[in-house]
Amino acid sequence: DGSYSKADFRQFILEAAAQGVEIIPEIDAPAHSLCFSHLRPSLGSQEFGMDHLELTNPEVIPFIDSLYAEYLGGPNPVFACPRVHIGTDEYSNRKQEIVELFRGFTDHLIHTVESYGKQAVLWGSLTHAKGTTPVKVDDVLMFAWYNGYAKPDSMHALGYQLVCIPDRYTYIVPAAGYYNDYLNIPRLYKEFTPANIAGVRFEEGDPLIKGGMFAVWNDVIGNGIA
């Protein structure tokens, strides 16, 4: 559980880019947001848990906007990279009015990131959060990790760019017990292609399928594996 100074993180991004590696920083909201509700408890949701920002609170969007201004604004932004990830993962869909607020929040963050000249990246959750509030599609990159949250064929039909990162194939959560400790290399070699997103198949070379990824989540710190 370490941290970077802003100067160090900017330099990390620039040094990685010089080696052909793109860093995509993420500010995850409105779920997975305990760091924000710990700082300002009034932003947390009493109904859905303090890891959820309270989307009915008018202070939430200005607070998040101030973070993007802090990290993306100015002549030498901390996030000195072409893409920024806005999160939008695993928020409650228990009430439709909250779903619509979530969709509006997602759309707002996409436009916020784009206003700084960056491409927005998101987890999506727009199958989980099905509603009528429009969310921008054009030139938005979605990480497709679980079809129940963002159904790949539906997202493709809308026009989202997709990165294939299905959890049961490509997630490592060392020593946690709920995902693999290591990648299953033989299985990936025999079965994996970015055009097959957890059983939803697209044509190889489809222009909206931008590639594949794997993820290492260090939920268990000091796990002895990664």
mmCIF file of C-alpha atoms in Angstrom:
data_model
loop_
_atom_site.group_PDB
_atom_site.id
_atom_site.type_symbol
_atom_site.label_atom_id
_atom_site.label_comp_id
_atom_site.label_asym_id
_atom_site.label_seq_id
_atom_site.Cartn_x
_atom_site.Cartn_y
_atom_site.Cartn_z
ATOM 1 C CA ASP A 1 0.000 0.000 0.000
ATOM 2 C CA GLY A 2 2.381 2.641 -1.233
ATOM 3 C CA SER A 3 1.902 5.876 -3.081
ATOM 4 C CA TYR A 4 3.587 8.156 -5.598
ATOM 5 C CA SER A 5 4.058 11.870 -5.388
ATOM 6 C CA LYS A 6 2.407 13.686 -8.278
ATOM 7 C CA ALA A 7 5.804 14.483 -9.760
ATOM 8 C CA ASP A 8 6.926 10.854 -9.482
ATOM 9 C CA PHE A 9 3.733 9.550 -11.076
ATOM 10 C CA ARG A 10 3.977 11.976 -13.975
ATOM 11 C CA GLN A 11 7.586 10.918 -14.499
ATOM 12 C CA PHE A 12 6.596 7.246 -14.326
ATOM 13 C CA ILE A 13 4.032 7.800 -17.112
ATOM 14 C CA LEU A 14 6.554 9.648 -19.267
ATOM 15 C CA GLU A 15 9.345 7.104 -18.751
ATOM 16 C CA ALA A 16 6.971 4.229 -19.546
ATOM 17 C CA ALA A 17 5.832 5.997 -22.728
ATOM 18 C CA ALA A 18 9.448 6.405 -23.795
ATOM 19 C CA GLN A 19 9.747 2.592 -23.586
ATOM 20 C CA GLY A 20 6.566 2.011 -25.617
ATOM 21 C CA VAL A 21 4.349 1.286 -22.598
ATOM 22 C CA GLU A 22 1.149 3.268 -22.118
ATOM 23 C CA ILE A 23 0.004 3.876 -18.543
ATOM 24 C CA ILE A 24 -3.762 4.399 -18.218
ATOM 25 C CA PRO A 25 -4.460 5.874 -14.765
ATOM 26 C CA GLU A 26 -7.867 5.300 -13.220
ATOM 27 C CA ILE A 27 -9.973 7.318 -10.794
ATOM 28 C CA ASP A 28 -12.643 4.752 -9.930
ATOM 29 C CA ALA A 29 -16.037 6.209 -9.086
ATOM 30 C CA PRO A 30 -18.831 6.148 -8.095
ATOM 31 C CA ALA A 31 -18.242 2.688 -6.534
ATOM 32 C CA HIS A 32 -14.955 1.416 -5.047
ATOM 33 C CA SER A 33 -14.720 4.921 -3.602
ATOM 34 C CA LEU A 34 -13.846 4.445 0.073
ATOM 35 C CA CYS A 35 -10.807 6.683 -0.344
ATOM 36 C CA PHE A 36 -13.171 9.564 -1.093
ATOM 37 C CA SER A 37 -15.741 8.821 1.595
ATOM 38 C CA HIS A 38 -12.959 8.382 4.153
ATOM 39 C CA LEU A 39 -11.772 11.861 3.259
ATOM 40 C CA ARG A 40 -15.288 13.339 3.154
ATOM 41 C CA PRO A 41 -17.891 11.037 4.767
ATOM 42 C CA SER A 42 -20.776 13.155 3.514
ATOM 43 C CA LEU A 43 -20.045 11.885 -0.017
ATOM 44 C CA GLY A 44 -20.655 8.229 0.911
ATOM 45 C CA SER A 45 -23.972 6.413 0.547
ATOM 46 C CA GLN A 46 -25.770 5.364 3.699
ATOM 47 C CA GLU A 47 -28.089 3.127 1.663
ATOM 48 C CA PHE A 48 -25.630 1.279 -0.592
ATOM 49 C CA GLY A 49 -22.486 1.424 1.528
ATOM 50 C CA MET A 50 -19.706 3.933 2.022
ATOM 51 C CA ASP A 51 -17.766 2.468 -0.915
ATOM 52 C CA HIS A 52 -20.546 3.994 -3.078
ATOM 53 C CA LEU A 53 -20.679 7.737 -3.596
ATOM 54 C CA GLU A 54 -24.128 9.166 -2.944
ATOM 55 C CA LEU A 55 -25.235 10.228 -6.409
ATOM 56 C CA THR A 56 -28.164 12.247 -5.066
ATOM 57 C CA ASN A 57 -25.689 14.471 -3.190
ATOM 58 C CA PRO A 58 -25.046 17.630 -5.265
ATOM 59 C CA GLU A 59 -21.511 17.823 -3.863
ATOM 60 C CA VAL A 60 -20.357 14.582 -5.532
ATOM 61 C CA ILE A 61 -19.905 15.750 -9.126
ATOM 62 C CA PRO A 62 -18.074 19.003 -8.221
ATOM 63 C CA PHE A 63 -15.776 16.977 -5.955
ATOM 64 C CA ILE A 64 -14.916 14.473 -8.694
ATOM 65 C CA ASP A 65 -14.555 17.283 -11.239
ATOM 66 C CA SER A 66 -12.028 18.930 -8.938
ATOM 67 C CA LEU A 67 -9.944 15.743 -8.950
ATOM 68 C CA TYR A 68 -9.850 15.658 -12.739
ATOM 69 C CA ALA A 69 -8.921 19.330 -12.818
ATOM 70 C CA GLU A 70 -6.115 18.634 -10.350
ATOM 71 C CA TYR A 71 -4.675 15.696 -12.295
ATOM 72 C CA LEU A 72 -5.459 16.686 -15.892
ATOM 73 C CA GLY A 73 -5.333 20.467 -15.835
ATOM 74 C CA GLY A 74 -2.470 22.856 -16.394
ATOM 75 C CA PRO A 75 0.533 22.819 -18.732
ATOM 76 C CA ASN A 76 2.181 19.792 -17.043
ATOM 77 C CA PRO A 77 -0.640 17.478 -15.963
ATOM 78 C CA VAL A 78 0.027 14.562 -13.643
ATOM 79 C CA PHE A 79 -1.783 12.255 -16.054
ATOM 80 C CA ALA A 80 0.490 12.961 -19.021
ATOM 81 C CA CYS A 81 -1.019 10.223 -21.188
ATOM 82 C CA PRO A 82 -3.557 9.931 -24.018
ATOM 83 C CA ARG A 83 -6.205 7.904 -22.117
ATOM 84 C CA VAL A 84 -7.737 8.139 -18.646
ATOM 85 C CA HIS A 85 -9.944 5.500 -17.012
ATOM 86 C CA ILE A 86 -13.069 6.755 -15.244
ATOM 87 C CA GLY A 87 -13.963 3.488 -13.477
ATOM 88 C CA THR A 88 -17.796 3.230 -13.259
ATOM 89 C CA ASP A 89 -17.647 -0.371 -12.077
ATOM 90 C CA GLU A 90 -19.998 -2.370 -9.833
ATOM 91 C CA TYR A 91 -22.410 0.322 -8.656
ATOM 92 C CA SER A 92 -25.782 -0.745 -7.254
ATOM 93 C CA ASN A 93 -28.685 -1.070 -9.675
ATOM 94 C CA ARG A 94 -31.237 -1.713 -6.941
ATOM 95 C CA LYS A 95 -33.353 1.313 -7.883
ATOM 96 C CA GLN A 96 -34.027 2.585 -11.387
ATOM 97 C CA GLU A 97 -33.729 6.214 -10.348
ATOM 98 C CA ILE A 98 -30.230 5.467 -9.083
ATOM 99 C CA VAL A 99 -29.417 3.651 -12.340
ATOM 100 C CA GLU A 100 -30.340 6.780 -14.283
ATOM 101 C CA LEU A 101 -28.163 8.929 -12.009
ATOM 102 C CA PHE A 102 -25.308 6.462 -12.527
ATOM 103 C CA ARG A 103 -25.678 6.679 -16.296
ATOM 104 C CA GLY A 104 -25.721 10.464 -16.172
ATOM 105 C CA PHE A 105 -22.640 10.437 -13.931
ATOM 106 C CA THR A 106 -20.843 8.142 -16.400
ATOM 107 C CA ASP A 107 -21.708 10.385 -19.335
ATOM 108 C CA HIS A 108 -20.536 13.426 -17.394
ATOM 109 C CA LEU A 109 -17.161 11.836 -16.628
ATOM 110 C CA ILE A 110 -16.633 10.818 -20.263
ATOM 111 C CA HIS A 111 -17.162 14.404 -21.377
ATOM 112 C CA THR A 112 -15.001 15.702 -18.526
ATOM 113 C CA VAL A 113 -12.053 13.543 -19.573
ATOM 114 C CA GLU A 114 -12.539 14.476 -23.214
ATOM 115 C CA SER A 115 -12.536 18.165 -22.325
ATOM 116 C CA TYR A 116 -8.873 17.716 -21.367
ATOM 117 C CA GLY A 117 -8.058 16.134 -24.725
ATOM 118 C CA LYS A 118 -7.989 12.533 -23.453
ATOM 119 C CA GLN A 119 -9.832 9.413 -24.566
ATOM 120 C CA ALA A 120 -12.157 8.096 -21.858
ATOM 121 C CA VAL A 121 -11.837 4.460 -20.757
ATOM 122 C CA LEU A 122 -14.442 2.743 -18.574
ATOM 123 C CA TRP A 123 -15.552 -0.591 -17.218
ATOM 124 C CA GLY A 124 -18.993 0.113 -18.531
ATOM 125 C CA SER A 125 -21.649 -1.620 -16.450
ATOM 126 C CA LEU A 126 -24.240 -0.413 -18.947
ATOM 127 C CA THR A 127 -26.019 -3.776 -19.148
ATOM 128 C CA HIS A 128 -26.164 -3.902 -15.354
ATOM 129 C CA ALA A 129 -27.280 -0.255 -15.399
ATOM 130 C CA LYS A 130 -29.779 -0.446 -18.233
ATOM 131 C CA GLY A 131 -31.780 2.734 -18.602
ATOM 132 C CA THR A 132 -32.789 5.644 -20.772
ATOM 133 C CA THR A 133 -30.276 8.309 -19.757
ATOM 134 C CA PRO A 134 -27.864 8.620 -22.708
ATOM 135 C CA VAL A 135 -24.185 7.746 -22.285
ATOM 136 C CA LYS A 136 -21.665 8.834 -24.923
ATOM 137 C CA VAL A 137 -20.452 6.060 -27.220
ATOM 138 C CA ASP A 138 -18.221 7.537 -29.924
ATOM 139 C CA ASP A 139 -14.485 7.104 -29.303
ATOM 140 C CA VAL A 140 -15.032 5.566 -25.851
ATOM 141 C CA LEU A 141 -12.984 2.494 -24.872
ATOM 142 C CA MET A 142 -14.684 -0.131 -22.693
ATOM 143 C CA PHE A 143 -12.929 -2.915 -20.782
ATOM 144 C CA ALA A 144 -15.213 -5.965 -21.125
ATOM 145 C CA TRP A 145 -14.537 -8.039 -17.991
ATOM 146 C CA TYR A 146 -17.920 -9.576 -17.096
ATOM 147 C CA ASN A 147 -20.799 -10.011 -19.515
ATOM 148 C CA GLY A 148 -23.389 -9.494 -16.789
ATOM 149 C CA TYR A 149 -22.191 -5.927 -16.328
ATOM 150 C CA ALA A 150 -21.554 -5.036 -19.967
ATOM 151 C CA LYS A 151 -22.860 -7.530 -22.522
ATOM 152 C CA PRO A 152 -20.237 -7.434 -25.289
ATOM 153 C CA ASP A 153 -22.554 -7.872 -28.274
ATOM 154 C CA SER A 154 -24.874 -5.144 -26.985
ATOM 155 C CA MET A 155 -21.970 -2.784 -26.330
ATOM 156 C CA HIS A 156 -20.518 -3.576 -29.762
ATOM 157 C CA ALA A 157 -23.886 -2.858 -31.387
ATOM 158 C CA LEU A 158 -23.933 0.531 -29.691
ATOM 159 C CA GLY A 159 -20.474 1.240 -31.099
ATOM 160 C CA TYR A 160 -18.179 1.052 -28.088
ATOM 161 C CA GLN A 161 -14.546 0.097 -28.629
ATOM 162 C CA LEU A 162 -13.891 -3.058 -26.583
ATOM 163 C CA VAL A 163 -10.894 -4.568 -24.816
ATOM 164 C CA CYS A 164 -11.305 -8.267 -23.983
ATOM 165 C CA ILE A 165 -10.438 -8.941 -20.331
ATOM 166 C CA PRO A 166 -12.799 -11.746 -19.187
ATOM 167 C CA ASP A 167 -12.279 -12.424 -15.514
ATOM 168 C CA ARG A 168 -12.265 -16.233 -15.557
ATOM 169 C CA TYR A 169 -9.520 -16.294 -18.169
ATOM 170 C CA THR A 170 -7.396 -13.256 -17.460
ATOM 171 C CA TYR A 171 -7.714 -12.281 -13.775
ATOM 172 C CA ILE A 172 -5.040 -13.055 -11.204
ATOM 173 C CA VAL A 173 -5.823 -12.266 -7.543
ATOM 174 C CA PRO A 174 -2.967 -13.952 -5.671
ATOM 175 C CA ALA A 175 -3.837 -15.750 -2.415
ATOM 176 C CA ALA A 176 -7.421 -14.432 -2.394
ATOM 177 C CA GLY A 177 -9.126 -17.750 -3.139
ATOM 178 C CA TYR A 178 -11.743 -16.372 -5.545
ATOM 179 C CA TYR A 179 -9.605 -16.070 -8.705
ATOM 180 C CA ASN A 180 -6.436 -17.759 -9.931
ATOM 181 C CA ASP A 181 -3.025 -17.193 -8.392
ATOM 182 C CA TYR A 182 -1.422 -17.475 -11.839
ATOM 183 C CA LEU A 183 -2.555 -17.309 -15.443
ATOM 184 C CA ASN A 184 -3.487 -20.645 -16.988
ATOM 185 C CA ILE A 185 -1.061 -20.387 -19.897
ATOM 186 C CA PRO A 186 -2.018 -23.667 -21.689
ATOM 187 C CA ARG A 187 -5.709 -22.745 -21.572
ATOM 188 C CA LEU A 188 -5.026 -19.235 -22.874
ATOM 189 C CA TYR A 189 -2.831 -20.589 -25.653
ATOM 190 C CA LYS A 190 -5.497 -23.078 -26.767
ATOM 191 C CA GLU A 191 -8.655 -21.022 -26.256
ATOM 192 C CA PHE A 192 -8.079 -17.299 -25.842
ATOM 193 C CA THR A 193 -8.547 -14.668 -28.497
ATOM 194 C CA PRO A 194 -9.686 -11.060 -27.973
ATOM 195 C CA ALA A 195 -12.470 -11.724 -30.492
ATOM 196 C CA ASN A 196 -14.060 -14.191 -28.009
ATOM 197 C CA ILE A 197 -15.245 -12.229 -24.976
ATOM 198 C CA ALA A 198 -16.412 -14.859 -22.490
ATOM 199 C CA GLY A 199 -18.251 -16.820 -25.156
ATOM 200 C CA VAL A 200 -19.487 -13.863 -27.208
ATOM 201 C CA ARG A 201 -17.649 -14.198 -30.515
ATOM 202 C CA PHE A 202 -16.781 -11.503 -33.015
ATOM 203 C CA GLU A 203 -14.965 -11.655 -36.326
ATOM 204 C CA GLU A 204 -11.192 -11.761 -35.988
ATOM 205 C CA GLY A 205 -9.868 -8.334 -36.839
ATOM 206 C CA ASP A 206 -13.126 -6.568 -35.949
ATOM 207 C CA PRO A 207 -12.192 -2.859 -35.808
ATOM 208 C CA LEU A 208 -14.084 -2.303 -32.540
ATOM 209 C CA ILE A 209 -12.139 -5.063 -30.740
ATOM 210 C CA LYS A 210 -8.999 -3.248 -29.691
ATOM 211 C CA GLY A 211 -7.175 -6.163 -28.071
ATOM 212 C CA GLY A 212 -6.923 -8.234 -24.919
ATOM 213 C CA MET A 213 -5.532 -7.748 -21.433
ATOM 214 C CA PHE A 214 -4.908 -9.602 -18.227
ATOM 215 C CA ALA A 215 -5.182 -8.136 -14.735
ATOM 216 C CA VAL A 216 -3.298 -8.628 -11.496
ATOM 217 C CA TRP A 217 -5.359 -7.455 -8.512
ATOM 218 C CA ASN A 218 -3.375 -7.379 -5.283
ATOM 219 C CA ASP A 219 -6.388 -7.613 -2.967
ATOM 220 C CA VAL A 220 -4.238 -9.516 -0.468
ATOM 221 C CA ILE A 221 -1.206 -7.376 0.256
ATOM 222 C CA GLY A 222 2.046 -9.208 0.949
ATOM 223 C CA ASN A 223 0.643 -12.410 -0.542
ATOM 224 C CA GLY A 224 4.045 -13.866 -1.426
ATOM 225 C CA ILE A 225 3.078 -14.411 -5.075
ATOM 226 C CA ALA A 226 2.927 -10.971 -6.723
#
